[in-house]
mmCIF file of C-alpha atoms in Angstrom:
data_model
loop_
_atom_site.group_PDB
_atom_site.id
_atom_site.type_symbol
_atom_site.label_atom_id
_atom_site.label_comp_id
_atom_site.label_asym_id
_atom_site.label_seq_id
_atom_site.Cartn_x
_atom_site.Cartn_y
_atom_site.Cartn_z
ATOM 1 C CA GLY A 135 -5.129 -0.374 -17.362
ATOM 2 C CA ALA A 136 -2.536 1.172 -15.208
ATOM 3 C CA VAL A 137 -0.643 -1.990 -14.334
ATOM 4 C CA VAL A 138 2.693 -2.196 -12.524
ATOM 5 C CA SER A 139 4.554 -5.436 -12.980
ATOM 6 C CA GLN A 140 6.927 -6.253 -10.244
ATOM 7 C CA HIS A 141 9.523 -9.067 -10.294
ATOM 8 C CA PRO A 142 10.625 -11.290 -8.767
ATOM 9 C CA SER A 143 7.631 -12.266 -6.543
ATOM 10 C CA ARG A 144 9.920 -14.223 -4.299
ATOM 11 C CA VAL A 145 13.597 -14.484 -3.906
ATOM 12 C CA ILE A 146 15.905 -16.143 -1.276
ATOM 13 C CA CYS A 147 19.595 -14.947 -1.173
ATOM 14 C CA LYS A 148 22.533 -15.435 1.023
ATOM 15 C CA SER A 149 23.759 -12.844 3.574
ATOM 16 C CA GLY A 150 26.194 -10.409 1.921
ATOM 17 C CA THR A 151 24.809 -10.645 -1.541
ATOM 18 C CA SER A 152 22.615 -8.103 -3.367
ATOM 19 C CA VAL A 153 19.256 -8.400 -4.818
ATOM 20 C CA LYS A 154 17.377 -6.313 -7.435
ATOM 21 C CA ILE A 155 13.771 -5.873 -7.474
ATOM 22 C CA GLU A 156 12.113 -4.354 -10.713
ATOM 23 C CA CYS A 157 8.933 -2.582 -11.147
ATOM 24 C CA ARG A 158 7.740 -1.823 -14.687
ATOM 25 C CA SER A 159 4.632 0.399 -15.594
ATOM 26 C CA LEU A 160 3.189 -1.548 -18.507
ATOM 27 C CA ASP A 161 0.646 0.913 -20.089
ATOM 28 C CA PHE A 162 1.449 4.252 -18.661
ATOM 29 C CA GLN A 163 4.415 6.430 -17.740
ATOM 30 C CA ALA A 164 5.343 6.356 -14.117
ATOM 31 C CA THR A 165 7.039 9.682 -13.407
ATOM 32 C CA THR A 166 6.908 8.955 -9.696
ATOM 33 C CA MET A 167 7.346 5.523 -8.022
ATOM 34 C CA PHE A 168 7.020 4.716 -4.315
ATOM 35 C CA TRP A 169 8.790 1.888 -2.538
ATOM 36 C CA TYR A 170 7.309 0.395 0.566
ATOM 37 C CA ARG A 171 8.302 -2.218 3.102
ATOM 38 C CA GLN A 172 5.934 -4.386 4.851
ATOM 39 C CA PHE A 173 6.700 -6.363 8.101
ATOM 40 C CA PRO A 174 4.499 -9.144 9.324
ATOM 41 C CA LYS A 175 1.355 -7.769 10.853
ATOM 42 C CA GLN A 176 2.545 -4.241 10.257
ATOM 43 C CA SER A 177 1.692 -1.491 7.992
ATOM 44 C CA LEU A 178 3.328 -0.630 4.739
ATOM 45 C CA MET A 179 6.079 1.842 5.442
ATOM 46 C CA LEU A 180 7.259 4.121 2.843
ATOM 47 C CA MET A 181 10.977 3.755 2.225
ATOM 48 C CA ALA A 182 11.604 6.142 -0.679
ATOM 49 C CA THR A 183 10.049 8.124 -3.496
ATOM 50 C CA SER A 184 11.794 8.170 -6.858
ATOM 51 C CA ASN A 185 11.221 10.548 -9.768
ATOM 52 C CA GLU A 186 12.386 9.747 -13.262
ATOM 53 C CA GLY A 187 15.722 11.061 -14.023
ATOM 54 C CA SER A 188 16.613 12.394 -10.464
ATOM 55 C CA LYS A 189 17.808 10.979 -7.112
ATOM 56 C CA ALA A 190 15.350 9.273 -4.811
ATOM 57 C CA THR A 191 14.066 10.906 -1.795
ATOM 58 C CA TYR A 192 14.421 8.501 1.144
ATOM 59 C CA GLU A 193 12.311 8.645 4.378
ATOM 60 C CA GLN A 194 14.033 9.109 7.686
ATOM 61 C CA GLY A 195 15.832 6.201 8.962
ATOM 62 C CA VAL A 196 16.167 4.357 5.544
ATOM 63 C CA GLU A 197 19.837 3.814 4.517
ATOM 64 C CA LYS A 198 20.167 5.085 1.061
ATOM 65 C CA ASP A 199 23.413 3.290 0.421
ATOM 66 C CA LYS A 200 21.877 0.057 1.446
ATOM 67 C CA PHE A 201 18.631 0.468 -0.526
ATOM 68 C CA LEU A 202 19.670 1.864 -3.912
ATOM 69 C CA ILE A 203 16.833 3.116 -6.135
ATOM 70 C CA ASN A 204 17.087 3.814 -9.696
ATOM 71 C CA HIS A 205 14.379 5.408 -11.837
ATOM 72 C CA ALA A 206 16.235 5.794 -15.163
ATOM 73 C CA SER A 207 13.143 5.677 -17.482
ATOM 74 C CA LEU A 208 9.406 6.505 -17.279
ATOM 75 C CA THR A 209 8.577 2.800 -17.217
ATOM 76 C CA LEU A 210 11.160 1.201 -14.934
ATOM 77 C CA SER A 211 12.206 1.690 -11.341
ATOM 78 C CA THR A 212 14.491 -0.654 -9.419
ATOM 79 C CA LEU A 213 15.287 -1.169 -5.816
ATOM 80 C CA THR A 214 18.568 -2.964 -5.038
ATOM 81 C CA VAL A 215 19.117 -4.291 -1.616
ATOM 82 C CA THR A 216 22.907 -4.410 -1.124
ATOM 83 C CA SER A 217 24.791 -6.526 1.272
ATOM 84 C CA ALA A 218 21.645 -8.135 2.397
ATOM 85 C CA HIS A 219 21.281 -9.308 5.938
ATOM 86 C CA PRO A 220 18.527 -11.490 7.545
ATOM 87 C CA GLU A 221 17.060 -8.359 9.005
ATOM 88 C CA ASP A 222 16.342 -7.098 5.488
ATOM 89 C CA SER A 223 13.951 -9.929 4.953
ATOM 90 C CA SER A 224 10.573 -8.461 4.353
ATOM 91 C CA PHE A 225 7.796 -7.921 1.811
ATOM 92 C CA TYR A 226 8.740 -4.984 -0.571
ATOM 93 C CA ILE A 227 6.103 -3.340 -2.686
ATOM 94 C CA CYS A 228 6.174 -0.588 -5.420
ATOM 95 C CA SER A 229 3.582 1.859 -6.202
ATOM 96 C CA ALA A 230 3.195 4.446 -9.067
ATOM 97 C CA ARG A 231 0.813 7.443 -9.161
ATOM 98 C CA VAL A 232 -1.332 7.169 -12.216
ATOM 99 C CA GLN A 233 -1.832 10.747 -13.394
ATOM 100 C CA ARG A 234 -4.682 10.277 -15.690
ATOM 101 C CA SER A 235 -6.889 8.949 -13.018
ATOM 102 C CA GLY A 236 -6.474 11.929 -10.688
ATOM 103 C CA TYR A 237 -5.784 10.290 -7.309
ATOM 104 C CA GLY A 238 -4.921 6.886 -8.560
ATOM 105 C CA TYR A 239 -2.134 4.713 -7.124
ATOM 106 C CA THR A 240 -1.453 1.365 -8.639
ATOM 107 C CA PHE A 241 0.723 -1.306 -6.764
ATOM 108 C CA GLY A 242 2.843 -4.072 -7.830
ATOM 109 C CA SER A 243 2.279 -7.465 -6.563
ATOM 110 C CA GLY A 244 5.198 -7.434 -4.054
ATOM 111 C CA THR A 245 8.455 -9.196 -3.626
ATOM 112 C CA ARG A 246 9.024 -11.539 -0.650
ATOM 113 C CA LEU A 247 12.750 -11.372 0.182
ATOM 114 C CA THR A 248 14.321 -13.871 2.509
ATOM 115 C CA VAL A 249 17.929 -13.580 3.407
ATOM 116 C CA VAL A 250 19.533 -16.549 4.844
ATOM 117 C CA GLY B 48 2.412 13.812 12.076
ATOM 118 C CA ASN B 49 -0.112 12.081 9.861
ATOM 119 C CA SER B 50 -1.240 8.687 11.045
ATOM 120 C CA VAL B 51 -3.907 6.004 10.331
ATOM 121 C CA THR B 52 -5.222 3.601 13.068
ATOM 122 C CA GLN B 53 -7.360 0.593 12.140
ATOM 123 C CA MET B 54 -8.737 -2.145 14.119
ATOM 124 C CA GLU B 55 -6.572 -5.181 14.797
ATOM 125 C CA GLY B 56 -7.227 -8.351 13.150
ATOM 126 C CA PRO B 57 -7.725 -11.035 12.241
ATOM 127 C CA VAL B 58 -11.476 -10.837 11.709
ATOM 128 C CA THR B 59 -13.364 -14.008 11.091
ATOM 129 C CA LEU B 60 -16.849 -13.989 9.915
ATOM 130 C CA SER B 61 -19.336 -16.400 8.487
ATOM 131 C CA GLU B 62 -20.696 -15.852 4.985
ATOM 132 C CA GLU B 63 -23.445 -13.279 4.683
ATOM 133 C CA ALA B 64 -22.442 -11.612 8.074
ATOM 134 C CA PHE B 65 -22.139 -7.983 8.364
ATOM 135 C CA LEU B 66 -18.631 -6.430 8.414
ATOM 136 C CA THR B 67 -17.189 -3.254 9.948
ATOM 137 C CA ILE B 68 -13.585 -2.502 9.996
ATOM 138 C CA ASN B 69 -12.790 0.783 11.984
ATOM 139 C CA CYS B 70 -10.433 3.279 10.733
ATOM 140 C CA THR B 71 -9.488 6.610 12.356
ATOM 141 C CA TYR B 72 -6.920 9.096 11.274
ATOM 142 C CA THR B 73 -4.875 12.027 12.291
ATOM 143 C CA ALA B 74 -3.927 14.689 9.816
ATOM 144 C CA THR B 75 -2.934 18.237 9.926
ATOM 145 C CA GLY B 76 -4.893 19.263 6.799
ATOM 146 C CA TYR B 77 -7.779 17.832 4.794
ATOM 147 C CA PRO B 78 -6.632 14.463 3.448
ATOM 148 C CA SER B 79 -8.081 12.131 1.055
ATOM 149 C CA LEU B 80 -8.996 8.648 2.456
ATOM 150 C CA PHE B 81 -8.717 5.265 0.864
ATOM 151 C CA TRP B 82 -9.310 1.666 1.481
ATOM 152 C CA TYR B 83 -7.275 -0.826 -0.230
ATOM 153 C CA VAL B 84 -7.574 -4.623 -0.402
ATOM 154 C CA GLN B 85 -4.768 -7.171 -0.760
ATOM 155 C CA TYR B 86 -5.936 -10.550 -1.906
ATOM 156 C CA PRO B 87 -3.481 -13.363 -1.118
ATOM 157 C CA GLY B 88 -0.446 -13.360 -3.237
ATOM 158 C CA GLU B 89 -1.462 -10.148 -4.939
ATOM 159 C CA GLY B 90 -0.522 -6.438 -4.727
ATOM 160 C CA LEU B 91 -2.828 -3.885 -3.286
ATOM 161 C CA GLN B 92 -5.824 -2.716 -5.102
ATOM 162 C CA LEU B 93 -7.939 0.402 -4.522
ATOM 163 C CA LEU B 94 -11.328 -0.572 -3.140
ATOM 164 C CA LEU B 95 -12.870 2.810 -2.538
ATOM 165 C CA LYS B 96 -12.032 6.497 -1.757
ATOM 166 C CA ALA B 97 -13.333 9.772 -0.523
ATOM 167 C CA THR B 98 -11.760 13.127 -1.077
ATOM 168 C CA LYS B 99 -13.831 15.461 1.317
ATOM 169 C CA ALA B 100 -15.953 15.439 4.319
ATOM 170 C CA ASP B 101 -19.317 13.460 4.128
ATOM 171 C CA ASP B 102 -18.290 11.896 0.952
ATOM 172 C CA LYS B 103 -19.119 8.166 0.700
ATOM 173 C CA GLY B 104 -17.009 5.742 -1.192
ATOM 174 C CA SER B 105 -18.513 2.530 -2.426
ATOM 175 C CA ASN B 106 -17.419 -0.447 -4.551
ATOM 176 C CA LYS B 107 -18.336 -4.103 -4.631
ATOM 177 C CA GLY B 108 -20.878 -3.696 -1.900
ATOM 178 C CA PHE B 109 -18.318 -2.169 0.411
ATOM 179 C CA GLU B 110 -18.979 1.541 1.758
ATOM 180 C CA ALA B 111 -17.057 4.015 3.807
ATOM 181 C CA THR B 112 -18.137 7.543 4.616
ATOM 182 C CA TYR B 113 -15.568 10.327 5.416
ATOM 183 C CA ARG B 114 -16.515 11.667 8.827
ATOM 184 C CA LYS B 115 -14.536 14.783 9.664
ATOM 185 C CA GLU B 116 -16.086 15.276 13.029
ATOM 186 C CA THR B 117 -14.910 11.881 14.296
ATOM 187 C CA THR B 118 -11.877 11.663 12.013
ATOM 188 C CA SER B 119 -13.177 8.264 10.845
ATOM 189 C CA PHE B 120 -13.385 6.257 7.656
ATOM 190 C CA HIS B 121 -15.023 2.860 8.771
ATOM 191 C CA LEU B 122 -15.360 0.190 6.102
ATOM 192 C CA GLU B 123 -18.675 -1.749 6.072
ATOM 193 C CA LYS B 124 -20.308 -4.404 3.980
ATOM 194 C CA GLY B 125 -23.867 -5.808 4.610
ATOM 195 C CA SER B 126 -23.184 -9.286 3.534
ATOM 196 C CA VAL B 127 -19.700 -10.629 3.162
ATOM 197 C CA GLN B 128 -18.588 -13.576 0.920
ATOM 198 C CA VAL B 129 -15.867 -16.037 1.029
ATOM 199 C CA SER B 130 -14.264 -14.171 -1.883
ATOM 200 C CA ASP B 131 -13.883 -11.068 0.369
ATOM 201 C CA SER B 132 -11.189 -12.798 2.399
ATOM 202 C CA ALA B 133 -8.169 -10.563 2.228
ATOM 203 C CA VAL B 134 -6.208 -7.932 3.966
ATOM 204 C CA TYR B 135 -7.788 -4.513 4.206
ATOM 205 C CA PHE B 136 -5.772 -1.351 4.510
ATOM 206 C CA CYS B 137 -7.006 2.175 5.457
ATOM 207 C CA ALA B 138 -4.832 5.045 4.105
ATOM 208 C CA LEU B 139 -4.702 8.697 3.763
ATOM 209 C CA SER B 140 -3.119 11.243 1.527
ATOM 210 C CA GLU B 141 -2.556 14.670 2.144
ATOM 211 C CA GLY B 142 -3.106 15.332 -1.506
ATOM 212 C CA GLY B 143 -1.791 17.428 -4.299
ATOM 213 C CA SER B 144 0.903 16.389 -6.629
ATOM 214 C CA GLN B 145 3.372 15.745 -3.832
ATOM 215 C CA GLY B 146 1.054 13.587 -1.570
ATOM 216 C CA ASN B 147 2.000 10.032 -0.744
ATOM 217 C CA LEU B 148 -0.057 7.394 1.082
ATOM 218 C CA ILE B 149 0.088 6.733 4.633
ATOM 219 C CA PHE B 150 -1.242 3.262 5.603
ATOM 220 C CA GLY B 151 -2.778 1.587 8.716
ATOM 221 C CA LYS B 152 -1.489 -1.703 9.675
ATOM 222 C CA GLY B 153 -4.047 -3.706 7.804
ATOM 223 C CA THR B 154 -6.813 -5.944 9.005
ATOM 224 C CA LYS B 155 -7.040 -9.489 7.829
ATOM 225 C CA LEU B 156 -10.474 -10.798 7.111
ATOM 226 C CA SER B 157 -11.453 -14.393 6.752
ATOM 227 C CA VAL B 158 -14.878 -15.360 5.627
ATOM 228 C CA LYS B 159 -15.953 -18.964 6.333
ATOM 229 C CA PRO B 160 -18.661 -20.619 4.161
#
């Protein structure tokens, strides 16, 4: 149980276009979703925290107008990379806190974004 | 601020070798500590956790003990298998309903037959 489905797993887009990444909680309600970015040989860096029905909280240095997060329902959160540039190429992972298991966090399988 | 430092990889071992991946942390309070594993092409999975000092987390033959005096949470396994090849992340959470995870950089483990 407590599965987060993340799509797409890989995407290649042209510079200047926008890409949407979706994370769905399949068998639980994700009131809070975390979005991370992972650079090669680096740790997962928290980008933002989204709560269902309210605005996302962004970490320092993350451009909120570039990385749009929507958490309109208890089962779906989306991250849209707007006007993508090659430096946005990275691995993006979502995570949800699973309330019923106390301290559980479940992760999506990640999205490899390549901007050309 | 809070941070996690874990040993640099990659680590390459032969099957049945002993594994240690070091992890130390810096935190202002009393965090919970975690080890996550990321198999190729998959998302992160919780491997084990410990929520207070001297707790030992264990799963699938892996163990880690929460050492407050040395601020460490080293991951160990007595006999690794090829299927253990993955990236391992140490993480902490300051806890409570508002806590989020802070990760180390990850350590890639490759186990050769």
